[in-house]
Coordinates of C-alpha atoms and ligand atoms in Angstrom, one line a residue:
M1 CA 25.3 -19.1 -25.9
P2 CA 27.4 -15.8 -26.1
R3 CA 30.3 -16.0 -24.0
M4 CA 30.4 -13.1 -21.0
T5 CA 31.4 -12.1 -17.6
A6 CA 28.8 -13.0 -14.7
S7 CA 28.4 -9.2 -14.4
E8 CA 27.6 -8.9 -18.2
A9 CA 25.1 -11.9 -17.6
F10 CA 23.7 -9.9 -14.7
V11 CA 23.3 -6.8 -16.4
E12 CA 22.1 -8.3 -19.7
T13 CA 19.5 -10.2 -17.7
L14 CA 18.2 -6.9 -16.3
V15 CA 18.1 -5.4 -19.9
A16 CA 16.3 -8.5 -21.0
Y17 CA 13.6 -7.8 -18.5
G18 CA 13.2 -4.3 -19.2
V19 CA 15.0 -2.9 -16.2
K20 CA 15.3 0.9 -16.7
N21 CA 15.6 2.0 -13.0
V22 CA 17.0 0.1 -9.9
F23 CA 17.3 1.7 -6.5
G24 CA 19.9 1.5 -3.8
I25 CA 23.1 2.2 -2.4
V26 CA 26.5 1.5 -3.7
G27 CA 28.7 -0.9 -2.3
S28 CA 31.8 -2.8 -3.0
A29 CA 29.8 -6.2 -3.4
Y30 CA 28.2 -5.5 -6.7
M31 CA 30.6 -2.8 -8.1
D32 CA 31.8 -4.7 -11.2
A33 CA 28.1 -5.0 -12.4
L34 CA 27.2 -1.4 -11.5
D35 CA 30.0 -0.2 -14.0
L36 CA 28.1 -1.4 -16.4
F37 CA 24.7 0.1 -15.9
P38 CA 25.4 3.4 -17.9
A39 CA 26.3 1.3 -20.8
A40 CA 23.3 -1.1 -20.6
G41 CA 20.8 2.2 -20.2
I42 CA 20.0 1.3 -16.7
R43 CA 19.5 4.1 -14.3
F44 CA 21.0 3.6 -10.6
I45 CA 19.0 5.7 -8.5
P46 CA 21.2 6.4 -5.0
T47 CA 18.8 6.7 -2.0
A48 CA 19.7 7.9 1.5
H49 CA 19.0 4.7 3.1
E50 CA 18.5 1.0 1.8
Q51 CA 14.5 0.7 3.5
G52 CA 13.7 3.9 0.9
A53 CA 15.2 2.2 -1.9
G54 CA 13.2 -0.8 -1.2
H55 CA 9.8 1.2 -0.8
M56 CA 10.7 3.0 -3.9
A57 CA 10.9 -0.3 -6.1
D58 CA 7.8 -1.2 -4.3
G59 CA 6.2 2.2 -5.4
Y60 CA 7.8 2.3 -9.1
S61 CA 5.9 -1.4 -9.2
R62 CA 2.8 -0.2 -8.0
A63 CA 2.6 2.6 -10.5
S64 CA 4.2 0.9 -13.5
G65 CA 2.5 -2.6 -13.1
R66 CA 6.3 -3.7 -13.6
H67 CA 9.1 -4.9 -11.5
G68 CA 10.9 -2.9 -9.2
V69 CA 14.3 -3.9 -8.3
C70 CA 16.8 -2.7 -5.3
I71 CA 19.9 -3.7 -4.8
A72 CA 22.4 -2.9 -1.7
Q73 CA 25.9 -3.9 0.1
N74 CA 26.1 -7.3 1.9
G75 CA 25.3 -7.3 5.2
P76 CA 24.3 -4.0 6.7
G77 CA 22.8 -3.0 3.4
I78 CA 20.5 -6.1 3.1
T79 CA 19.4 -6.0 6.6
N80 CA 18.5 -2.6 5.9
F81 CA 15.9 -4.0 3.3
V82 CA 14.0 -6.3 5.5
T83 CA 10.9 -3.8 6.3
S84 CA 10.7 -2.7 2.7
T85 CA 10.8 -6.5 1.6
A86 CA 8.0 -7.2 4.1
A87 CA 5.9 -4.1 3.3
A88 CA 6.0 -5.3 -0.6
Y89 CA 5.2 -8.6 0.5
W90 CA 1.9 -7.5 1.7
A91 CA 1.2 -5.1 -0.8
H92 CA 1.8 -8.2 -3.8
S93 CA 4.5 -6.1 -5.6
P94 CA 6.8 -7.8 -8.0
V95 CA 9.7 -6.6 -6.6
V96 CA 13.4 -8.5 -7.0
V97 CA 15.6 -7.9 -4.2
I98 CA 19.1 -8.2 -5.4
T99 CA 21.6 -9.4 -2.0
P100 CA 25.0 -9.7 -2.7
E101 CA 26.6 -11.7 0.0
T102 CA 29.7 -12.2 1.8
G103 CA 32.1 -14.1 -0.3
S104 CA 31.8 -17.8 -0.8
S105 CA 35.3 -18.6 0.1
T106 CA 35.4 -16.8 3.5
I107 CA 31.6 -17.6 4.4
G108 CA 31.5 -18.4 8.2
L109 CA 34.7 -16.9 9.0
G110 CA 32.8 -13.8 10.3
G111 CA 34.7 -11.7 7.8
F112 CA 33.5 -8.1 7.2
Q113 CA 29.7 -7.5 6.6
E114 CA 28.3 -11.1 7.0
T115 CA 25.0 -12.3 7.9
E116 CA 23.3 -15.3 6.5
Q117 CA 20.8 -13.8 4.4
L118 CA 18.5 -16.3 3.0
P119 CA 16.8 -17.2 6.4
I120 CA 16.1 -13.3 7.0
F121 CA 14.0 -13.1 4.0
S122 CA 12.4 -16.4 3.9
K123 CA 8.9 -15.5 5.4
I124 CA 8.8 -12.3 3.2
T125 CA 9.8 -13.5 -0.2
K126 CA 7.7 -15.6 -2.6
Y127 CA 11.0 -17.2 -3.8
Q128 CA 14.7 -17.2 -2.9
A129 CA 17.7 -18.0 -5.4
H130 CA 21.3 -18.5 -4.3
V131 CA 23.8 -18.3 -6.9
S132 CA 26.3 -20.7 -5.6
K133 CA 28.2 -20.8 -9.0
H134 CA 28.6 -17.9 -11.4
P135 CA 27.4 -19.9 -14.4
R136 CA 23.8 -20.1 -13.1
M137 CA 23.7 -16.1 -12.6
A138 CA 21.4 -15.6 -15.4
E139 CA 19.2 -18.5 -15.2
L140 CA 18.4 -17.7 -11.7
L141 CA 18.0 -13.8 -11.9
A142 CA 15.4 -14.7 -14.8
R143 CA 13.4 -17.0 -12.5
C144 CA 13.5 -14.2 -9.7
F145 CA 11.7 -12.0 -12.0
D146 CA 9.6 -14.3 -13.5
R147 CA 8.3 -15.5 -10.1
A148 CA 7.6 -12.0 -8.6
M149 CA 5.2 -11.4 -11.3
S150 CA 3.5 -15.0 -11.3
E151 CA 3.4 -15.2 -7.5
R152 CA 3.0 -11.6 -7.2
G153 CA 5.4 -10.6 -4.6
P154 CA 9.1 -10.0 -3.7
T155 CA 11.8 -12.5 -4.9
Q156 CA 15.5 -12.6 -3.3
F157 CA 18.5 -12.8 -5.7
N158 CA 21.4 -14.0 -3.2
I159 CA 24.5 -14.0 -4.7
P160 CA 27.7 -14.3 -2.9
R161 CA 30.1 -11.5 -4.2
D162 CA 32.9 -13.3 -5.6
N163 CA 30.2 -14.7 -7.8
F164 CA 30.1 -11.3 -9.9
Y165 CA 33.6 -12.4 -11.5
G166 CA 34.1 -15.2 -14.1
E167 CA 33.3 -16.2 -17.4
A168 CA 31.0 -18.7 -19.1
D169 CA 28.3 -19.2 -22.0
Y170 CA 25.3 -17.7 -20.7
D171 CA 22.0 -17.9 -21.9
I172 CA 19.9 -14.5 -21.2
G173 CA 16.4 -15.3 -20.4
K174 CA 13.1 -13.7 -21.8
P175 CA 10.3 -12.6 -19.7
R176 CA 7.7 -15.4 -19.5
K177 CA 3.9 -13.9 -19.2
I178 CA 2.3 -16.9 -17.8
S179 CA -1.4 -16.0 -17.9
R180 CA -3.6 -17.2 -15.5
G181 CA -6.9 -18.4 -16.4
P182 CA -10.9 -17.4 -15.2
G183 CA -10.9 -20.5 -12.9
A184 CA -12.4 -24.0 -13.2
E185 CA -15.7 -24.6 -15.3
E186 CA -17.6 -25.6 -12.8
N187 CA -16.7 -22.9 -10.1
L188 CA -17.7 -20.5 -12.6
T189 CA -21.1 -21.8 -13.2
E190 CA -21.8 -22.3 -9.6
A191 CA -20.8 -18.9 -9.3
A192 CA -22.9 -17.5 -12.3
D193 CA -26.1 -19.4 -10.8
L194 CA -25.6 -17.7 -7.4
L195 CA -24.9 -14.2 -9.1
A196 CA -28.2 -14.9 -11.3
K197 CA -30.5 -15.4 -8.6
A198 CA -29.2 -12.8 -6.7
K199 CA -31.7 -9.9 -5.4
F200 CA -28.8 -7.7 -4.2
P201 CA -25.5 -8.5 -5.6
V202 CA -22.5 -6.5 -4.2
I203 CA -19.0 -6.5 -5.9
V204 CA -15.7 -6.4 -3.6
S205 CA -13.3 -4.6 -5.9
G206 CA -9.7 -5.8 -4.7
G207 CA -6.0 -5.6 -5.5
G208 CA -6.3 -8.2 -8.1
I209 CA -8.2 -5.9 -10.2
I210 CA -5.7 -3.5 -10.4
F211 CA -2.8 -6.0 -10.7
S212 CA -4.9 -8.1 -13.5
E213 CA -5.7 -4.7 -15.3
G214 CA -9.4 -5.6 -14.8
V215 CA -11.0 -2.5 -13.9
A216 CA -13.0 -2.3 -17.3
E217 CA -14.3 -5.9 -16.9
C218 CA -15.3 -5.0 -13.0
V219 CA -17.1 -2.1 -14.5
A220 CA -19.0 -3.9 -17.0
L221 CA -19.8 -7.0 -14.7
A222 CA -21.2 -4.4 -12.1
E223 CA -23.2 -2.6 -14.8
Q224 CA -24.5 -5.8 -16.2
L225 CA -25.6 -6.8 -12.5
N226 CA -26.6 -3.4 -11.5
A227 CA -24.3 -4.2 -8.4
P228 CA -23.0 -1.6 -6.1
V229 CA -19.2 -1.8 -5.9
V230 CA -16.9 -1.2 -2.7
N231 CA -13.4 -1.4 -2.7
S232 CA -11.4 -3.7 -1.1
Y233 CA -9.2 -2.1 2.0
L234 CA -6.7 0.7 0.5
H235 CA -7.4 -0.3 -2.7
N236 CA -9.6 2.8 -3.3
D237 CA -8.1 3.0 -7.0
S238 CA -9.5 -0.4 -8.1
F239 CA -12.9 1.1 -9.3
P240 CA -13.4 4.7 -11.0
A241 CA -15.0 6.9 -8.1
D242 CA -16.7 8.8 -10.8
H243 CA -19.0 5.7 -11.7
P244 CA -22.4 5.7 -10.3
L245 CA -22.1 2.2 -8.9
W246 CA -18.9 3.0 -7.0
C247 CA -19.8 3.4 -3.1
G248 CA -16.2 3.5 -1.6
P249 CA -13.6 1.8 0.4
L250 CA -14.6 -0.9 3.2
G251 CA -12.3 -1.4 6.2
Y252 CA -10.8 1.3 8.8
Q253 CA -12.0 4.8 8.2
G254 CA -13.5 3.7 5.1
S255 CA -17.1 4.3 3.6
K256 CA -20.2 4.0 5.5
A257 CA -22.2 4.0 2.3
A258 CA -20.1 0.8 1.2
M259 CA -20.4 -0.7 4.4
K260 CA -24.4 -0.2 4.8
L261 CA -24.9 -1.2 1.3
I262 CA -22.5 -4.8 1.7
A263 CA -24.6 -5.4 4.9
Q264 CA -27.6 -5.7 2.9
A265 CA -26.1 -8.4 0.1
D266 CA -27.3 -11.7 -0.5
V267 CA -24.6 -12.7 -2.7
V268 CA -20.7 -10.8 -2.8
L269 CA -18.8 -11.2 -5.1
A270 CA -15.2 -10.4 -4.0
L271 CA -13.1 -9.9 -7.1
G272 CA -9.1 -10.3 -6.8
T273 CA -9.2 -9.9 -3.1
R274 CA -7.9 -12.3 0.1
L275 CA -10.6 -10.5 2.1
G276 CA -7.7 -9.9 4.9
P277 CA -8.9 -9.5 8.5
F278 CA -8.2 -6.0 9.4
G279 CA -9.8 -4.7 5.8
T280 CA -12.9 -6.5 6.9
L281 CA -13.2 -5.5 10.8
P282 CA -16.2 -3.5 11.9
Q283 CA -16.0 0.1 11.5
H284 CA -17.8 3.2 12.6
G285 CA -19.7 1.0 15.1
L286 CA -21.3 -0.9 12.1
D287 CA -20.7 -5.0 12.1
Y288 CA -21.1 -4.8 8.0
W289 CA -19.9 -8.3 7.1
P290 CA -22.9 -10.1 5.3
K291 CA -22.9 -13.3 7.4
D292 CA -26.2 -14.9 5.7
A293 CA -24.8 -13.8 2.5
K294 CA -23.2 -16.4 -0.4
I295 CA -19.9 -15.2 -0.8
I296 CA -18.0 -16.0 -4.1
Q297 CA -14.2 -15.4 -3.7
V298 CA -11.8 -14.8 -6.7
D299 CA -8.1 -14.8 -5.9
S300 CA -5.2 -15.9 -8.3
D301 CA -3.8 -17.7 -5.2
A302 CA -5.9 -20.6 -4.2
R303 CA -4.8 -20.6 -0.6
M304 CA -6.3 -17.3 0.1
L305 CA -9.7 -18.8 -1.0
G306 CA -12.1 -19.1 2.3
L307 CA -8.8 -18.3 4.4
V308 CA -10.5 -15.4 6.3
K309 CA -14.2 -15.6 5.5
Q310 CA -16.7 -18.4 5.0
I311 CA -17.2 -18.8 1.4
S312 CA -19.8 -20.6 -0.6
V313 CA -17.8 -20.5 -3.8
G314 CA -14.1 -20.3 -4.4
I315 CA -12.1 -19.6 -7.9
A316 CA -9.0 -19.8 -8.2
G317 CA -8.6 -17.4 -10.9
D318 CA -7.3 -14.0 -13.1
A319 CA -9.7 -11.5 -11.6
K320 CA -9.9 -9.9 -15.1
E321 CA -10.4 -13.0 -16.9
T322 CA -12.8 -14.4 -14.2
A323 CA -15.2 -11.0 -14.4
K324 CA -14.9 -11.6 -18.4
A325 CA -16.1 -15.3 -17.8
L326 CA -19.0 -14.6 -15.5
Q327 CA -20.1 -11.6 -17.4
Y328 CA -20.2 -14.1 -20.4
R329 CA -22.1 -16.8 -18.5
L330 CA -24.6 -13.9 -17.3
A331 CA -25.2 -12.5 -20.7
N332 CA -28.9 -13.6 -22.1
R333 CA -29.9 -15.1 -18.7
K334 CA -32.5 -13.9 -16.5
L335 CA -31.0 -11.9 -13.9
E336 CA -32.8 -11.6 -10.7
S337 CA -31.1 -8.3 -9.8
T338 CA -32.6 -6.7 -13.2
A339 CA -36.0 -6.6 -12.0
N340 CA -35.3 -4.6 -8.5
A341 CA -32.6 -2.5 -10.6
D342 CA -34.1 0.8 -10.2
A343 CA -34.9 0.7 -6.4
R344 CA -31.4 -0.5 -6.0
R345 CA -29.7 2.4 -7.7
K346 CA -32.1 4.6 -5.4
T347 CA -30.8 2.9 -2.5
I348 CA -27.4 3.2 -3.5
N349 CA -27.5 7.1 -4.3
A350 CA -29.2 7.6 -0.9
E351 CA -26.4 5.7 1.0
K352 CA -23.9 7.7 -0.9
A353 CA -25.4 11.1 -0.6
Q354 CA -26.1 10.7 3.1
W355 CA -22.5 10.0 3.6
E356 CA -21.2 12.8 1.7
A357 CA -23.5 14.7 3.7
E358 CA -21.9 13.3 6.9
L359 CA -18.3 13.9 5.8
D360 CA -19.4 17.8 4.9
G361 CA -20.6 18.1 8.4
W362 CA -18.1 15.9 10.2
T363 CA -15.5 18.9 10.5
H364 CA -14.1 17.5 13.8
E365 CA -13.8 14.9 15.9
K366 CA -16.5 14.7 18.5
D367 CA -14.9 12.6 21.3
P368 CA -14.3 14.7 24.6
W369 CA -10.3 14.4 24.3
S370 CA -10.4 16.0 20.8
I371 CA -12.8 18.6 21.5
K372 CA -10.6 19.6 24.3
V373 CA -7.4 19.7 22.3
A374 CA -9.2 21.6 19.5
E375 CA -10.5 24.4 21.5
D376 CA -7.2 25.4 22.9
S377 CA -5.6 25.2 19.4
S378 CA -5.8 27.6 16.2
Y379 CA -4.5 25.1 14.0
M380 CA -6.9 23.1 11.3
H381 CA -9.0 20.1 12.2
P382 CA -7.6 17.1 10.2
R383 CA -10.9 16.2 8.8
Q384 CA -11.2 19.8 7.0
M385 CA -7.8 20.0 5.9
L386 CA -8.4 16.4 4.6
R387 CA -11.7 17.4 2.5
A388 CA -9.7 20.7 1.5
L389 CA -7.1 18.3 -0.1
E390 CA -9.1 16.1 -1.6
S391 CA -10.9 19.0 -3.5
A392 CA -7.4 20.2 -4.5
M393 CA -6.4 17.0 -6.0
P394 CA -4.8 17.7 -9.3
K395 CA -6.2 15.1 -12.0
D396 CA -4.4 12.0 -12.4
A397 CA -2.4 12.3 -9.1
M398 CA -0.8 9.7 -7.3
V399 CA -1.1 9.5 -3.7
S400 CA 0.8 7.5 -1.5
T401 CA -0.6 6.9 2.4
D402 CA 1.6 6.1 5.7
I403 CA 0.4 4.8 8.6
G404 CA -1.2 6.9 11.3
N405 CA -4.3 8.4 12.5
I406 CA -4.5 11.3 10.2
C407 CA -3.5 9.3 7.0
S408 CA -5.9 6.6 7.9
V409 CA -8.7 8.8 8.3
A410 CA -7.8 10.1 4.6
N411 CA -9.2 6.8 3.8
S412 CA -12.6 8.5 3.6
Y413 CA -11.3 11.3 1.4
L414 CA -9.3 9.4 -1.4
R415 CA -10.9 9.2 -4.5
F416 CA -9.5 8.1 -8.1
K417 CA -10.6 7.5 -11.6
R418 CA -8.0 5.1 -12.5
P419 CA -5.9 2.2 -11.0
N420 CA -2.2 2.4 -9.8
S421 CA -2.9 5.6 -8.1
M422 CA -3.0 4.9 -4.5
F423 CA 0.0 3.5 -2.8
A424 CA -0.9 2.9 0.9
A425 CA 1.3 1.0 3.5
M426 CA -1.2 -1.9 3.4
S427 CA -1.3 -4.7 5.9
F428 CA 2.3 -4.4 6.9
G429 CA 1.3 -1.1 8.0
N430 CA 4.8 0.3 8.6
C431 CA 5.4 3.8 9.4
G432 CA 7.9 5.7 7.0
Y433 CA 6.4 3.9 3.7
A434 CA 4.7 6.9 1.7
L435 CA 7.6 9.0 1.0
P436 CA 9.7 6.5 -0.6
A437 CA 7.1 4.7 -2.0
V438 CA 5.7 7.8 -3.9
I439 CA 9.2 8.8 -5.3
G440 CA 9.5 5.3 -7.0
A441 CA 6.2 5.7 -8.2
K442 CA 7.0 9.3 -9.6
V443 CA 10.2 7.8 -11.4
A444 CA 7.7 5.3 -13.1
A445 CA 5.0 7.9 -14.0
P446 CA 7.0 11.3 -14.2
E447 CA 4.0 13.1 -15.9
R448 CA 1.8 12.3 -13.3
P449 CA 1.5 14.5 -9.8
A450 CA 3.0 12.2 -7.0
I451 CA 1.8 12.9 -3.5
A452 CA 2.7 11.6 -0.2
Y453 CA 0.6 12.0 2.9
V454 CA 2.7 11.5 5.8
G455 CA 2.2 12.1 9.7
D456 CA 4.9 14.1 11.7
G457 CA 6.2 10.9 13.2
A458 CA 6.3 8.9 10.6
W459 CA 7.9 11.8 8.6
G460 CA 10.8 11.8 11.1
M461 CA 11.5 8.1 9.9
S462 CA 11.4 9.0 6.0
F463 CA 12.5 12.4 5.4
N464 CA 16.0 11.6 4.6
E465 CA 14.7 10.7 1.3
I466 CA 14.0 14.3 0.4
L467 CA 17.7 14.3 -0.1
T468 CA 17.3 11.3 -3.1
C469 CA 14.5 14.0 -4.6
V470 CA 16.5 16.8 -4.4
R471 CA 20.0 15.4 -5.7
E472 CA 18.1 12.8 -8.5
R473 CA 15.5 15.5 -9.4
I474 CA 12.5 13.4 -8.6
P475 CA 10.0 15.9 -7.6
V476 CA 7.2 15.1 -5.6
T477 CA 4.8 16.7 -2.9
A478 CA 4.9 15.7 0.9
V479 CA 2.1 16.7 2.6
V480 CA 3.2 16.4 6.4
F481 CA 0.3 16.4 9.0
H482 CA 1.9 18.3 11.8
N483 CA 0.3 17.4 15.1
K484 CA 3.0 17.2 17.1
Q485 CA 2.4 13.6 18.2
W486 CA 2.7 9.8 17.4
G487 CA -1.4 10.5 17.4
A488 CA -2.3 6.8 16.3
E489 CA -0.9 5.1 19.4
K490 CA -1.7 8.5 21.7
K491 CA -5.2 7.5 20.5
N492 CA -5.0 4.0 22.6
Q493 CA -3.7 6.2 25.5
V494 CA -6.6 8.4 25.7
D495 CA -9.2 5.4 25.1
F496 CA -7.7 2.6 27.0
Y497 CA -5.0 4.0 29.6
G498 CA -6.5 7.0 31.2
T499 CA -4.7 9.7 29.1
R500 CA -1.3 8.6 30.4
F501 CA 1.1 9.8 27.7
I502 CA 3.9 7.8 27.4
G503 CA 6.4 8.2 24.4
V504 CA 3.6 9.9 22.2
N505 CA 4.3 13.4 22.5
L506 CA 6.8 15.1 19.6
D507 CA 8.5 18.2 20.0
N508 CA 9.5 18.8 16.5
P509 CA 11.4 21.6 14.7
S510 CA 10.2 23.2 11.7
F511 CA 9.7 20.5 8.9
A512 CA 9.5 23.5 6.2
E513 CA 12.6 24.8 7.2
I514 CA 14.3 21.6 7.5
A515 CA 13.1 20.8 3.7
R516 CA 14.7 24.2 2.8
A517 CA 17.9 23.3 4.1
M518 CA 17.9 20.2 2.1
G519 CA 17.2 22.2 -0.8
A520 CA 13.6 21.6 -1.5
E521 CA 10.9 24.1 -0.8
G522 CA 9.2 24.2 2.6
V523 CA 5.7 25.6 3.1
R524 CA 4.0 26.0 6.4
V525 CA 0.2 26.0 6.2
E526 CA -1.9 27.0 9.2
R527 CA -5.2 28.1 7.6
L528 CA -7.7 26.1 5.8
D529 CA -8.2 28.3 3.1
D530 CA -4.5 27.8 1.9
V531 CA -4.6 24.2 2.0
G532 CA -5.9 23.6 -1.6
P533 CA -3.7 26.5 -3.3
A534 CA -0.7 25.3 -1.7
L535 CA -1.3 21.7 -2.9
A536 CA -2.0 23.1 -6.4
S537 CA 1.3 25.0 -6.5
A538 CA 3.3 22.1 -5.1
C539 CA 2.0 20.1 -7.8
E540 CA 2.4 22.7 -10.0
A541 CA 6.2 22.8 -9.1
Q542 CA 6.8 19.3 -9.8
K543 CA 6.6 20.2 -13.4
A544 CA 9.9 22.2 -12.9
G545 CA 11.7 19.4 -11.0
K546 CA 11.0 20.8 -7.6
T547 CA 9.9 18.9 -4.6
T548 CA 8.0 20.4 -1.8
V549 CA 7.1 19.9 1.8
L550 CA 3.9 21.2 2.6
E551 CA 4.2 20.9 6.6
V552 CA 0.4 21.4 7.6
M553 CA -0.4 22.1 10.8
C554 CA -3.2 20.1 12.8
T555 CA -4.8 19.8 16.0
M556 CA -4.1 17.1 18.2
E557 CA -7.6 15.6 17.7
L558 CA -7.9 11.8 16.5
G559 CA -10.0 9.8 14.9
D560 CA -10.8 5.9 15.7
P561 CA -8.3 4.1 16.5
F562 CA -6.5 1.3 14.5
R563 CA -7.0 -1.7 17.1
R564 CA -9.9 -1.4 19.1
D565 CA -10.5 -5.0 18.3
A566 CA -7.0 -5.7 20.0
L567 CA -6.9 -3.8 23.3
K568 CA -8.0 -4.3 26.4
Y569 CA -8.4 -1.8 29.5
P570 CA -5.7 -2.7 31.9
E571 CA -6.5 -4.8 34.9
R572 CA -3.5 -4.9 37.4
L573 CA -2.8 -7.5 40.1
L574 CA 0.5 -6.0 42.1
E575 CA -0.5 -3.1 44.3
K576 CA 2.1 -1.0 42.9
Y577 CA 0.4 -0.6 39.4
R578 CA -3.1 -0.8 40.2
H579 CA -3.5 3.2 40.3
T580 CA -2.8 2.6 36.3
N581 CA -6.4 0.6 36.2
V582 CA -9.2 2.3 34.1
S583 CA -12.6 0.9 34.8
V584 CA -14.6 -0.2 31.8
P585 CA -16.8 2.8 30.7
G586 CA -20.4 2.1 31.1
Ligands
LIG601 C1 7.9 1.3 11.3 C2 6.7 1.5 12.5 N1 6.8 1.9 14.1 C3 5.9 2.0 14.6 C4 4.4 2.0 14.3 C5 3.3 1.9 15.4 N2 2.7 3.1 15.0 C6 1.5 3.1 14.4 S1 0.9 4.5 14.1 C7 2.0 5.2 14.9 C8 1.8 6.7 14.8 C9 2.0 7.5 13.5 O1 2.0 8.8 14.0 P1 2.2 9.9 12.8 O2 3.0 9.6 11.7 O3 2.5 11.3 13.7 O4 1.0 10.3 12.4 P2 -0.5 10.7 13.0 O5 -1.1 9.1 14.1 O6 0.0 11.5 14.3 O7 -1.6 11.2 12.5 C10 3.0 4.5 15.3 C11 4.0 4.8 16.1 C12 4.6 1.3 13.1 N3 3.2 1.1 12.5 N4 5.6 1.2 12.1
LIG602 MG1 1.7 12.8 14.1

């Protein structure tokens, strides 16, 4: 065990785990270690805000399949990581959040930049390590890396800042790749029996397929069963969209073809998905979840099995390994689904064709409020604009999406041929995710076009990171949907609160001009015909190191709301508020 300083042990552990990029904002707390980064071959990427750094680490890990790492100053720098860590938690991203803490000899005295940093993150991390003595530096940091990967989520490395100093004999860890198996024999046999007898099997391909690098195995199993494959919510890149068995995503603003097909299933194989409640809610008026079907759920976390949906068989396994094992068990067996394969293929094709035709014809939203606001506007219908972006999408693009009405509607228009291509804000659903996430993704895959879809409200929370793109020459394209409103929330006021608008209208400056002032390119797009060419040239400009903000002018029309499931019409009891009552339609 070589003798070294604690800072050296810290940096050497990062090197041992293959860390090449660390996102953060400088701070005295870890300056002794930071000073070593260049000599260690680690790029420190300074950001505009620590939340941005956390999302970048998340995007980096999602694009690369490797760890993302972020670091900041004790106290306020660390509390700025809360939202990004929660987002990474729900995206299952292996982000190592390094949180230097106030010095151990003065803790509790209320000195400078002090707060208890472990309780804050206790519910949004998979593991927390606290370095109480510097000789444990390397051991605990290595554990944070291993657990982030094996438990698929952020881990926290909390270190009182004085523990960056001192000497010891450190044993530098090596990454431990602990593979999960396909699940228990008896569960696999049960699942294979159900699948062999299924007349209309449907596969849900989830994030676990991406994380386990199991797309090829999922494709092989789908082909063996002639089973339509639907993507779990916001994992549109979990199955190749150009495959004949691909049917599109479930969930909010997802594919009607996917929903209508899964509704007919007698057996559902949910591969690598927790079947989260928000991702399986009724949509487009379709209550599609097949209540009488046998459900086989595969998840690497046994606690997710049967948590949300009733299941017939639960398999605690690695999605890829389970898909392989099932394929093996089904080979040379008589499969009921073979007999009617042609008919089912026809059904799949017909549903897909119908949905495409519906999308082509769905040029604008058809509710009375949307029709009225669009009539008075010369700007673009969001759906037409999203279709134009889809057609112009460059090959091999990575797209991050924010939380908002237009970003959500985009779900139907985002198709990918390969995994690690779509980075949505997942179930934590925080506005301000998409730009920093795609910046991190671009660092991980500089050769791929990187595009963020962001609403104008969410843009206000995150456009500071354009500074990072320019300063650090990380070229991305941001498509900002300028509709002058916090649209997703306004939709609730339209549908449930008698179109009384409170806090939802946005009087914005020109985001294209702001982008130019920040040193990026800024382009305002008002006409549908200009959308595709603008996206293409902005992505081309990435090759020359240029970041572009496309300010896309949209009407105020709004698609279906997020939370129809959770809102009620107001019913006030006090006289002074009675005028706000809205009577239930119909
Ligand atoms: C951090 C955060 N704050 C508030 C919300 C609640 N919220 C959800 S969608 C939304 C509106 C988004 O507006 P915008 O980004 O302009 O997109 P649009 O809906 O107009 O397309 C808000 C405020 C949230 N999800 N995250
Ligand atoms: Mg908006």
